[in-house]
XYZ file of C-alpha atoms in Angstrom:
771
model
C 0.000 0.000 0.000
C 2.727 2.429 0.969
C 4.834 1.368 -1.902
C 1.993 1.854 -4.403
C 1.212 5.328 -3.050
C 4.738 6.417 -3.740
C 5.743 6.637 -0.075
C 8.939 4.950 1.043
C 8.280 1.569 2.575
C 8.850 1.576 6.284
C 10.417 -1.246 8.160
C 8.159 -3.207 10.496
C 9.892 -1.645 13.497
C 9.342 1.902 12.225
C 5.771 1.129 11.250
C 5.124 -0.328 14.690
C 6.781 2.642 16.309
C 4.983 5.215 14.165
C 1.509 3.729 14.292
C 1.489 1.928 17.660
C 4.254 2.765 20.084
C 4.342 6.532 19.618
C 0.561 7.014 19.882
C 0.462 4.711 22.901
C 3.235 6.586 24.656
C 1.679 9.947 23.789
C -1.651 8.709 25.087
C -0.014 7.527 28.315
C 1.696 10.882 28.800
C -1.537 12.725 28.008
C -3.426 10.612 30.530
C -0.810 11.321 33.200
C -0.923 15.039 32.454
C -4.712 15.042 32.383
C -4.854 13.100 35.630
C -2.375 15.497 37.237
C -4.383 18.496 36.042
C -7.633 16.878 37.212
C -6.180 16.202 40.654
C -4.881 19.764 40.842
C -8.225 21.213 39.730
C -10.162 18.962 42.117
C -7.840 19.838 45.006
C -8.300 23.552 44.284
C -12.073 23.098 44.083
C -12.120 21.242 47.390
C -9.973 23.924 49.058
C -12.150 26.714 47.628
C -15.262 24.931 48.894
C -13.721 24.583 52.367
C -12.745 28.256 52.383
C -16.258 29.266 51.307
C -17.814 27.111 54.045
C -15.474 28.544 56.661
C -16.247 32.063 55.434
C -19.951 31.287 55.940
C -19.122 30.008 59.440
C -17.295 33.280 60.172
C -20.276 35.372 59.050
C -22.632 33.183 61.091
C -20.355 33.555 64.125
C -20.278 37.347 63.769
C -24.063 37.407 63.434
C -24.380 35.214 66.520
C -22.119 37.625 68.471
C -24.392 40.560 67.554
C -27.572 38.630 68.440
C -26.070 37.307 71.703
C -24.939 40.832 72.646
C -28.456 42.256 72.235
C -30.114 39.276 73.931
C -27.786 39.526 76.937
C -28.578 43.267 77.252
C -32.308 42.552 77.485
C -31.774 40.678 80.756
C -30.963 43.952 82.557
C -32.203 46.704 80.224
C -35.836 45.528 80.498
C -36.016 45.115 84.262
C -37.854 47.158 86.894
C -34.993 47.329 89.476
C -32.374 48.427 86.921
C -34.669 51.043 85.393
C -35.612 52.411 88.808
C -31.965 52.617 89.893
C -30.872 54.505 86.771
C -33.737 56.987 87.192
C -32.407 58.041 90.590
C -30.583 61.370 90.856
C -27.529 59.465 92.156
C -27.702 55.824 91.115
C -26.083 53.295 93.435
C -22.903 52.371 91.550
C -22.262 49.288 93.681
C -25.775 48.014 92.938
C -25.179 48.600 89.221
C -21.815 46.804 89.516
C -23.399 43.704 90.986
C -26.573 43.554 88.901
C -25.498 45.073 85.581
C -21.780 45.539 84.930
C -20.257 42.472 86.606
C -23.182 40.302 85.469
C -22.794 41.254 81.808
C -19.001 40.977 81.940
C -18.824 37.689 83.862
C -21.681 35.806 82.216
C -21.709 37.290 78.685
C -18.102 38.529 78.238
C -19.041 42.183 77.719
C -15.872 44.283 77.615
C -17.444 47.719 77.953
C -20.890 48.645 79.316
C -22.068 52.260 79.657
C -25.438 53.608 80.857
C -26.503 57.028 79.568
C -29.560 59.010 80.627
C -32.281 60.484 78.400
C -30.013 63.428 77.496
C -27.133 61.155 76.449
C -25.157 61.901 79.610
C -23.157 58.970 80.974
C -24.117 57.871 84.497
C -22.246 54.558 84.827
C -19.486 52.629 83.050
C -17.682 49.308 83.494
C -14.755 48.055 81.414
C -13.505 44.465 81.621
C -15.231 43.840 84.953
C -13.905 47.019 86.646
C -15.953 50.173 87.242
C -14.470 53.178 85.403
C -15.333 56.862 85.109
C -18.460 57.497 82.993
C -16.326 60.056 81.162
C -15.041 57.153 79.057
C -18.250 57.598 77.067
C -16.698 60.653 75.367
C -14.165 58.353 73.639
C -16.812 56.160 72.034
C -19.684 58.638 71.617
C -18.775 59.780 68.061
C -18.656 56.170 66.858
C -21.830 55.085 68.663
C -23.900 58.236 68.030
C -25.669 56.776 64.938
C -26.637 53.671 66.954
C -27.871 55.814 69.866
C -29.950 57.977 67.517
C -31.360 54.914 65.756
C -32.315 53.303 69.082
C -34.015 56.515 70.206
C -35.876 56.788 66.886
C -34.346 60.129 65.933
C -32.349 58.601 63.068
C -34.453 56.655 60.604
C -32.709 53.985 58.575
C -33.623 50.419 57.549
C -33.057 47.918 60.374
C -30.398 45.278 59.816
C -31.036 41.602 60.619
C -29.700 41.935 64.191
C -31.628 44.924 65.545
C -35.130 46.031 66.453
C -35.632 49.767 65.809
C -38.618 51.790 67.097
C -41.361 52.357 64.561
C -39.780 50.052 61.984
C -40.416 46.527 60.821
C -37.837 43.815 61.361
C -35.460 43.239 58.478
C -36.145 40.278 56.151
C -34.436 37.083 57.304
C -33.890 38.688 60.697
C -32.070 36.644 63.351
C -32.859 38.938 66.297
C -33.784 37.001 69.463
C -34.934 39.820 71.747
C -38.548 40.300 72.801
C -40.828 42.812 70.999
C -40.443 45.166 74.004
C -36.699 45.558 73.388
C -35.689 48.364 71.018
C -32.021 48.319 70.166
C -29.570 49.290 67.436
C -26.908 46.608 66.959
C -24.046 46.628 64.461
C -20.310 46.238 63.851
C -18.369 49.431 64.578
C -14.785 50.634 64.979
C -13.944 51.707 68.530
C -10.538 53.217 69.244
C -9.157 51.623 66.096
C -10.521 48.141 66.972
C -13.367 46.317 65.255
C -16.146 45.589 67.725
C -19.744 44.440 68.086
C -21.855 47.178 69.683
C -25.468 47.375 70.783
C -27.505 50.266 72.225
C -30.763 49.278 73.950
C -33.474 51.342 75.609
C -33.769 50.715 79.339
C -37.415 50.275 80.303
C -39.242 48.503 83.142
C -40.717 45.089 82.515
C -43.898 46.112 84.357
C -46.639 48.397 83.122
C -45.094 51.550 84.673
C -45.008 54.815 82.685
C -41.508 55.172 81.199
C -41.433 58.786 79.971
C -41.436 60.345 76.546
C -40.678 57.934 73.685
C -37.042 57.946 72.762
C -35.827 59.724 75.921
C -35.340 56.669 78.113
C -31.944 55.716 79.541
C -29.786 53.669 77.213
C -27.532 50.665 77.862
C -24.458 50.704 75.606
C -22.547 47.418 75.341
C -19.394 46.622 73.385
C -17.523 43.404 72.724
C -14.270 43.656 70.744
C -13.844 41.165 67.941
C -10.106 40.682 68.503
C -10.668 39.256 71.978
C -12.209 35.979 73.143
C -14.179 35.642 69.888
C -11.037 34.696 67.977
C -10.405 31.791 70.337
C -14.074 30.738 70.105
C -13.813 30.576 66.301
C -10.995 28.062 66.577
C -12.414 26.054 69.465
C -16.047 25.847 68.342
C -16.013 26.271 64.573
C -12.532 25.006 63.653
C -11.330 28.376 62.274
C -7.544 28.232 62.870
C -5.343 31.244 63.732
C -8.270 33.694 63.474
C -7.191 37.332 63.780
C -8.273 40.853 62.811
C -6.187 42.305 59.951
C -5.915 45.833 58.616
C -5.380 44.606 55.037
C -6.657 41.546 53.156
C -4.758 38.306 53.763
C -2.553 36.823 51.039
C -3.206 33.186 50.177
C 0.480 32.714 49.312
C 1.168 33.189 53.003
C -1.356 30.500 53.839
C -3.987 32.986 55.102
C -7.478 33.838 53.871
C -9.708 36.701 54.946
C -13.126 38.251 54.562
C -13.885 41.977 54.913
C -15.521 43.198 58.103
C -18.226 45.696 57.197
C -20.970 47.324 59.184
C -24.540 47.067 57.954
C -24.012 50.541 56.461
C -21.103 49.281 54.352
C -18.283 50.821 56.411
C -15.092 48.736 56.124
C -13.743 48.007 59.620
C -10.890 45.683 58.681
C -10.523 42.091 57.644
C -10.976 38.845 59.549
C -8.235 36.453 58.523
C -7.551 32.831 59.338
C -5.513 29.880 58.171
C -8.003 27.840 56.110
C -8.074 24.064 56.014
C -6.643 22.860 52.680
C -7.218 19.106 52.495
C -7.070 19.174 48.708
C -3.574 20.621 48.699
C -2.436 18.104 51.293
C -3.872 15.225 49.274
C -2.230 16.575 46.125
C 1.149 16.723 47.853
C 0.720 13.190 49.164
C -0.173 11.882 45.721
C 2.634 13.839 44.055
C 5.258 12.082 46.178
C 4.104 8.608 45.235
C 2.240 9.274 42.012
C 5.274 10.656 40.159
C 7.257 7.483 40.556
C 4.193 5.363 39.827
C 3.402 7.362 36.670
C 6.984 7.072 35.418
C 7.020 3.354 36.080
C 3.699 2.982 34.327
C 4.967 4.782 31.228
C 8.147 2.697 31.128
C 6.170 -0.519 31.578
C 3.676 0.517 28.963
C 6.458 1.296 26.500
C 8.111 -2.053 27.132
C 4.864 -3.910 26.637
C 4.112 -1.981 23.462
C 7.479 -2.689 21.941
C 7.575 -6.347 23.015
C 4.019 -7.486 22.533
C 2.884 -5.285 19.645
C -0.422 -3.918 18.485
C -2.456 -7.040 19.149
C -1.207 -7.492 22.689
C -1.633 -3.785 23.281
C -5.263 -4.027 22.232
C -5.704 -7.029 24.498
C -4.048 -5.174 27.334
C -6.428 -2.274 26.902
C -9.373 -4.660 26.939
C -8.049 -6.415 30.010
C -7.403 -3.046 31.650
C -10.971 -1.964 31.002
C -12.289 -5.226 32.402
C -10.046 -4.898 35.444
C -11.222 -1.348 36.052
C -14.815 -2.515 35.828
C -14.066 -5.322 38.262
C -12.367 -2.958 40.717
C -15.248 -0.530 40.461
C -17.731 -3.339 41.057
C -15.742 -4.542 44.057
C -15.634 -0.983 45.401
C -19.401 -0.647 45.046
C -19.937 -4.004 46.699
C -17.597 -3.009 49.528
C -19.456 0.289 49.931
C -22.807 -1.461 49.939
C -21.496 -3.969 52.471
C -20.192 -1.129 54.625
C -23.500 0.775 54.510
C -25.379 -2.411 55.336
C -23.381 -2.790 58.537
C -22.604 0.780 59.612
C -24.494 3.870 60.645
C -24.004 6.628 58.060
C -23.990 9.509 60.561
C -21.480 8.116 63.085
C -19.699 5.359 61.088
C -20.408 3.047 64.035
C -21.743 -0.486 63.484
C -25.531 -0.463 63.097
C -28.183 -2.685 64.668
C -27.704 -5.504 62.142
C -23.930 -5.594 62.700
C -24.419 -5.423 66.457
C -26.850 -8.346 66.374
C -24.387 -10.436 64.340
C -21.565 -9.574 66.724
C -23.617 -10.594 69.759
C -24.771 -13.793 68.058
C -21.203 -14.667 67.083
C -19.850 -13.893 70.542
C -22.593 -15.963 72.147
C -21.890 -18.887 69.809
C -18.162 -18.843 70.563
C -18.579 -18.630 74.336
C -16.997 -21.366 76.386
C -16.431 -20.278 79.958
C -16.788 -16.491 79.744
C -19.946 -14.407 80.140
C -21.308 -11.853 77.668
C -22.449 -8.343 78.617
C -24.694 -5.791 76.894
C -25.177 -2.098 77.805
C -28.067 -0.210 76.228
C -27.585 3.586 76.342
C -30.443 5.995 75.663
C -29.762 9.750 75.642
C -31.792 11.988 77.948
C -33.169 15.344 76.690
C -32.124 14.621 73.096
C -35.571 15.539 71.760
C -35.305 18.939 73.434
C -32.021 19.626 71.598
C -33.637 18.684 68.282
C -36.697 20.846 69.003
C -34.785 23.922 70.181
C -31.601 23.918 68.060
C -32.713 21.931 65.018
C -31.855 18.604 63.427
C -28.374 19.757 62.372
C -27.564 20.297 66.049
C -29.075 16.900 66.828
C -26.841 15.224 64.225
C -23.740 16.954 65.595
C -24.707 15.908 69.108
C -25.076 12.258 68.006
C -21.630 12.399 66.364
C -20.059 13.931 69.487
C -21.693 11.302 71.698
C -20.360 8.547 69.431
C -16.849 9.961 69.735
C -16.988 10.190 73.530
C -18.442 6.718 73.978
C -15.883 5.240 71.579
C -13.105 6.664 73.758
C -14.512 4.730 76.748
C -14.927 1.407 74.885
C -12.788 -1.374 76.434
C -10.587 -3.570 74.287
C -12.523 -6.325 72.546
C -15.870 -4.564 72.932
C -18.187 -3.245 70.243
C -20.047 0.085 70.257
C -23.031 0.437 67.912
C -25.724 2.979 67.181
C -29.016 1.124 67.122
C -30.931 4.126 65.797
C -32.165 7.548 66.912
C -30.512 8.415 70.218
C -29.925 4.799 71.303
C -26.471 3.203 71.506
C -25.347 -0.252 72.615
C -22.105 -1.809 73.857
C -21.302 -5.539 73.781
C -18.469 -6.817 75.972
C -16.820 -10.221 75.998
C -14.146 -9.494 78.613
C -13.961 -7.685 81.953
C -17.564 -8.392 82.930
C -17.170 -8.146 86.695
C -19.752 -5.921 88.428
C -17.136 -3.321 89.359
C -15.770 -3.135 85.805
C -19.282 -2.741 84.365
C -20.122 -0.079 86.936
C -16.909 1.776 86.113
C -17.715 1.648 82.391
C -21.306 2.840 82.950
C -20.158 5.669 85.209
C -17.467 6.701 82.707
C -20.070 6.811 79.911
C -22.473 8.828 82.091
C -19.688 11.231 83.046
C -18.940 11.882 79.380
C -22.641 12.378 78.607
C -23.081 14.821 81.499
C -20.220 17.049 80.362
C -21.429 19.952 78.167
C -21.356 19.473 74.387
C -20.350 22.495 72.257
C -22.984 22.478 69.508
C -23.453 25.301 66.952
C -22.002 27.918 69.275
C -24.041 26.759 72.281
C -23.283 24.445 75.178
C -25.768 21.573 75.392
C -26.183 19.448 78.509
C -27.817 16.042 78.332
C -27.469 12.786 80.214
C -28.058 9.115 79.675
C -30.031 6.119 80.912
C -28.079 2.838 80.814
C -29.426 -0.685 81.216
C -26.963 -3.546 81.787
C -27.531 -7.280 81.239
C -25.004 -10.113 81.585
C -25.493 -13.589 80.094
C -23.743 -16.752 81.203
C -22.398 -19.275 78.661
C -25.664 -21.179 78.939
C -27.996 -18.186 78.792
C -26.376 -15.774 76.361
C -29.169 -15.617 73.803
C -28.995 -12.261 72.045
C -32.746 -11.579 72.082
C -32.945 -12.325 75.781
C -29.893 -10.193 76.595
C -31.259 -7.192 74.707
C -34.683 -7.635 76.293
C -33.191 -7.641 79.780
C -30.950 -4.647 79.065
C -33.959 -2.806 77.636
C -36.002 -3.510 80.777
C -33.137 -2.267 82.965
C -32.774 0.886 80.855
C -36.477 1.752 81.118
C -36.253 1.107 84.831
C -33.673 3.907 84.957
C -35.935 6.191 82.932
C -38.885 5.464 85.192
C -36.840 6.383 88.261
C -35.758 9.791 86.966
C -33.203 9.066 84.197
C -29.484 9.935 84.221
C -28.191 6.708 85.775
C -27.592 3.007 85.207
C -29.020 -0.255 86.491
C -28.238 -3.944 86.193
C -31.088 -6.196 85.140
C -32.555 -8.151 88.030
C -35.211 -10.803 88.122
C -37.448 -8.414 90.003
C -37.546 -6.090 87.011
C -39.172 -8.799 84.952
C -42.080 -8.618 87.327
C -42.234 -4.826 87.233
C -45.070 -4.625 84.687
C -47.251 -6.981 86.656
C -46.383 -5.157 89.879
C -47.155 -1.847 88.203
C -50.624 -3.008 87.184
C -51.199 -4.347 90.681
C -50.118 -1.033 92.216
C -52.430 0.850 89.855
C -55.423 -1.215 91.008
C -54.431 -0.773 94.658
C -54.036 2.977 94.169
C -57.544 3.244 92.744
C -58.900 1.454 95.798
C -56.807 3.605 98.157
C -58.068 6.810 96.546
C -61.638 5.569 96.812
C -61.314 4.470 100.464
C -59.069 7.367 101.601
C -57.586 5.203 104.346
C -54.098 4.210 103.229
C -52.962 7.558 101.811
C -51.773 10.337 104.102
C -49.831 13.587 103.860
C -46.577 14.209 105.749
C -45.193 17.693 106.283
C -41.483 18.539 106.210
C -40.550 21.823 107.893
C -38.640 24.536 106.044
C -36.256 26.600 108.168
C -34.974 30.129 107.885
C -31.298 30.727 107.041
C -30.258 30.370 110.693
C -31.779 26.897 110.893
C -33.559 27.770 114.165
C -36.960 28.994 113.030
C -39.654 27.199 111.035
C -40.970 29.364 108.189
C -43.026 26.864 106.208
C -44.056 23.296 105.512
C -43.922 21.127 102.408
C -46.790 18.681 101.912
C -45.548 15.242 100.822
C -47.995 12.458 100.021
C -47.287 8.975 101.395
C -48.979 5.610 100.888
C -49.120 3.097 103.713
C -49.690 0.046 101.525
C -51.143 -2.903 103.474
C -48.747 -5.389 101.813
C -45.771 -3.340 100.602
C -45.450 -1.008 103.563
C -44.747 2.724 103.379
C -44.364 3.912 99.758
C -42.780 7.232 98.760
C -44.213 9.352 95.910
C -41.540 8.356 93.382
C -42.991 4.812 93.447
C -46.627 5.625 92.741
C -46.842 9.181 91.318
C -45.677 8.024 87.822
C -48.320 5.293 87.967
C -50.958 7.839 88.933
C -49.921 10.066 86.028
C -50.080 7.267 83.464
C -53.354 5.867 84.812
C -55.125 9.253 84.879
C -55.388 9.242 88.693
C -53.102 12.213 89.282
C -55.909 14.789 89.153
C -57.881 13.116 91.920
C -54.737 12.469 93.961
C -53.447 16.025 93.513
C -56.786 17.566 94.532
C -56.911 15.408 97.662
C -53.343 16.356 98.678
C -54.059 20.063 98.132
C -57.243 19.819 100.205
C -55.355 18.093 103.035
C -52.599 20.720 102.887
C -55.166 23.533 103.049
C -56.878 21.918 106.033
C -53.571 21.766 107.930
C -52.661 25.312 106.800
C -55.656 26.676 108.688
C -54.070 25.329 111.889
C -50.736 26.972 111.072
C -51.615 30.345 109.505
C -48.124 31.709 110.259
C -46.468 29.227 107.870
C -46.385 28.853 104.094
C -47.548 25.511 102.741
C -45.708 24.142 99.682
C -47.571 21.625 97.507
C -45.995 19.770 94.577
C -47.913 19.908 91.287
C -47.497 17.271 88.566
C -46.931 18.448 84.971
C -49.881 16.262 83.952
C -52.217 18.360 86.105
C -51.350 21.484 84.112
C -52.581 19.841 80.915
C -56.162 20.149 82.135
C -57.667 23.352 80.804
C -59.519 24.123 84.046
C -56.581 23.417 86.391
C -56.101 26.996 87.609
C -59.825 27.521 88.196
C -60.085 24.202 90.052
C -57.180 25.129 92.358
C -58.635 28.566 93.129
C -62.034 27.059 93.872
C -60.644 24.318 96.138
C -58.499 26.726 98.179
C -61.407 29.137 98.522
C -63.712 26.352 99.790
C -61.079 25.377 102.371
C -60.987 28.938 103.685
C -57.250 29.470 103.100
C -55.739 32.607 101.561
C -53.899 31.824 98.291
C -50.788 33.688 99.464
C -50.244 31.008 102.098
C -50.012 28.293 99.388
C -46.831 27.817 97.379
C -47.166 25.601 94.293
C -43.941 23.772 93.384
C -43.428 23.025 89.682
C -40.537 21.429 87.805
C -38.611 22.804 84.842
C -40.319 20.243 82.636
C -43.534 22.249 82.870
C -41.789 25.388 81.621
C -40.041 23.531 78.813
C -43.400 22.383 77.406
C -44.109 26.068 76.738
C -47.754 25.272 76.014
C -50.391 27.976 76.153
C -52.371 26.074 78.783
C -49.313 25.943 81.069
C -48.502 29.602 80.533
C -52.079 30.701 81.128
C -52.462 28.530 84.233
C -49.269 29.851 85.850
C -50.163 33.481 85.198
C -53.728 32.926 86.434
C -52.563 31.301 89.676
C -49.929 33.935 90.344
C -52.402 36.757 89.722
C -54.728 35.083 92.235
C -52.025 35.331 94.920
C -50.456 31.890 94.819
C -46.668 31.750 95.058
C -44.822 29.697 92.432
C -41.596 27.826 93.251
C -39.297 26.184 90.656
C -38.284 22.809 92.108
C -35.057 20.849 91.383
C -33.417 23.967 89.903
C -30.166 23.229 88.080
C -30.925 19.652 87.001
C -32.531 20.539 83.659
C -32.378 23.387 81.131
C -32.457 26.186 83.710
C -32.724 29.446 81.821
C -33.048 33.135 82.619
C -35.683 33.364 79.903
C -37.891 30.861 81.765
C -37.496 32.712 85.071
C -38.323 36.069 83.506
C -41.092 34.734 81.290
C -42.980 32.727 83.887
C -42.348 35.033 86.881
C -41.652 32.489 89.612
C -41.210 33.597 93.240
C -38.698 31.037 94.437
C -36.123 28.575 93.151
C -35.211 25.398 95.037
C -31.667 24.140 94.546
C -31.755 20.411 93.874
C -30.440 18.162 96.633
C -27.974 16.556 94.198
C -25.947 19.789 94.402
C -26.423 20.233 98.150
C -25.187 16.677 98.760
C -21.785 17.618 97.295
C -21.450 20.865 99.249
C -18.565 20.560 101.685
C -16.882 17.855 99.592
C -16.638 19.436 96.162
C -15.461 23.010 95.515
C -17.287 23.030 92.198
C -20.564 22.242 93.960
C -20.385 25.227 96.328
C -19.396 27.441 93.396
C -22.499 26.312 91.488
C -24.704 26.822 94.546
C -23.281 30.323 95.122
C -23.921 31.195 91.474
C -27.528 29.981 91.676
C -28.119 31.969 94.884
C -26.607 35.092 93.306
C -28.766 34.575 90.224
C -31.897 34.211 92.340
C -31.179 37.307 94.405
C -30.328 39.319 91.293
C -33.807 38.486 89.976
C -35.492 39.180 93.336
C -36.189 35.509 93.912
C -36.060 33.681 97.211
C -33.743 30.642 97.253
C -34.344 27.382 99.147
C -31.821 24.564 99.539
C -33.334 21.097 99.965
C -31.606 17.967 101.179
C -29.479 19.667 103.881
C -28.097 16.846 106.035
C -24.974 18.167 107.801
C -24.109 21.204 109.896
C -21.287 22.036 107.498
C -23.734 22.202 104.598
C -26.049 24.435 106.617
C -23.209 26.787 107.546
C -21.915 27.075 103.972
C -25.425 27.685 102.596
C -26.102 30.309 105.259
C -22.845 32.089 104.358
C -23.714 31.916 100.649
C -26.966 33.790 101.327
C -29.552 31.017 101.011
C -32.938 32.187 102.322
C -34.425 28.880 103.477
C -33.067 25.438 104.374
C -34.801 22.074 104.337
C -33.589 18.576 105.107
C -32.956 15.822 107.630
C -30.511 18.069 109.527
C -33.603 19.774 110.924
C -36.439 17.307 110.578
C -37.883 14.504 108.524
C -41.397 14.762 107.116
C -43.887 14.648 110.038
C -47.457 13.438 110.257
C -50.074 16.012 111.109
C -50.308 14.936 114.731
C -46.498 15.215 115.113
C -46.408 18.880 114.080
C -47.835 20.064 117.380
C -45.133 18.167 119.320
C -42.317 19.890 117.468
C -39.358 18.988 115.317
C -36.887 16.336 116.503
C -38.919 16.022 119.687
C -38.393 19.675 120.686
C -41.784 21.191 121.575
C -42.763 24.790 120.859
C -40.092 25.368 118.190
C -40.387 29.103 117.318
C -41.959 30.111 114.024
C -41.981 33.393 112.170
C -45.052 35.540 111.862
C -44.789 36.484 108.238
C -48.391 35.415 107.615
C -49.710 36.427 110.998
C -51.169 39.591 109.558
């Protein structure tokens, strides 16, 4: 063919080289170059995506700082005592230190707080927790004047997404978390050459008092500099490394990236720079070290094969290569499918199916050793999902998986069974002490706060433990027993662990039997009675009130405490009748002791009834007792429901004169917003904290903080569970108003009250209700 066309005839070697070898080698080089370029482009795309995500995180963090700053101001700016103090001709600076300046600095990290009057004259200032001359306002006034004017309503401009301006609608997509009563201008500003978050809020009373001409109220000015603690928070919470405020944009060649800091009015305040994560670049470097040698070897091998084997073998090699690639891809897909079939996607832990196979295999291979299963169910997980969203819930599940994995003993398996339920299977170290240590370690990790989306979340866990012997290690039976033990923990108040016992298997039957007996006891009114535990003043020498506690003298089971039958009454619909009877008994005894308050516990189920408040008012009125003598104790769970019926009932009862106490304070999601929103009169520190007082420095610090919080909000504080003189002395020194516990007296029957406490007759009582 070549000869006939007039072209010189090529030797077989040259023909092979020209038409086979050269194109093959060129193709190989092109593929290597294309692969290198693809890896480089992909790495850049990944790095750009990471930088964009981190930039979004930075903007979200800055927005959260502005919203948190305004929300923290509302706690003192909209408050009767603070407003009244500022209105005085000479405000008490020490009172403002304790209730405004130190509070905002210590709890919310404010770096500068200034109060100005209606004529923009400074009356108080605190910087970094230390009171300073109000004259410091002159340094920041020019910068903050637009915010002050906007908050007063004298400067009209569109509201940004973080502020609530008088006479203006909220901005679209607003993130402001303050109440409609709070008017504030909040923005990024430059103060003394430093970028800062600033907020100016009107100070008004939270009652219905007249507050003066609109726009001339006192103002609370708060500033938090961005180059302070926020930079550390960005690294610790959001993974933004080496965050810092820059005067000029960062240069990526130096490994830094930045975004401009602008106010809502477009004023450039600087640049926020950080060292972005660059996984793509790291992967590219890793591949470059090994891929170069591999690519060169591949080209050499390909050239050798081309020259030795020829076109036919080359074609076969390509076919074989394609088949091999398809096989590898198929194997990869099968491996991925196998992985997904046995692992939880969110946590990468084994799933329920893998856990079941592991337990079955361990049970089948058992010879002399036992097999243990721990079922772990998270407490308060639903509340996190409801309040912070499902993204926060997913992050919490991932954090829990990491903490539990760190506690897993060697040879054990941790799995996520679904939702907020985890399980551990152990084949070694199954002694009671080792299992207790593992359960306590897991609970300790679950009790520690979880940093989630810029907030600290506190949960707990309920753990059920079951151990099977070599002859009774059936997986279904083990899981059933562990499940029963876990629900036993939940029924007894959660946040703990229990081993399965044979008695638990009878719990359902016993529960039904107790329900029937309780119905009969309520009908007969013979077995139930109310005991009264005295509440003492801070000195521990004077009785100031009683707490009504229902007891059940069961004819077969003996004396039963409320925690054994109140849950049954709630589930069986008997709590309304039981609660009304206890309140009536407490009112009857109150008439004999008009000098004392009478505290009565109220179940959350009772509040669900639409006529609860009216029924309570009617019953107390029929008994001839003044509502102010009755103190209704509620738990935080009632407030967390945030239902309209609960809100309306609490306000109705409080307006009628009843006092409201928040029981077990500190064990749940205690929040200033709940205390301010529901207007309670008293908080009771849970006995779990009091028990540690005198033995744990952290416990007394927590108790002192709760007492200070209560007093700052004009709430009375009661400590329950006081058992030692040392506890009483420490609580008295900390400022606790009332004490209650076995140190003074156990709960007494009605006939024992007249004898006295601890056998001492005529124990003095106060006369606070004598009038």
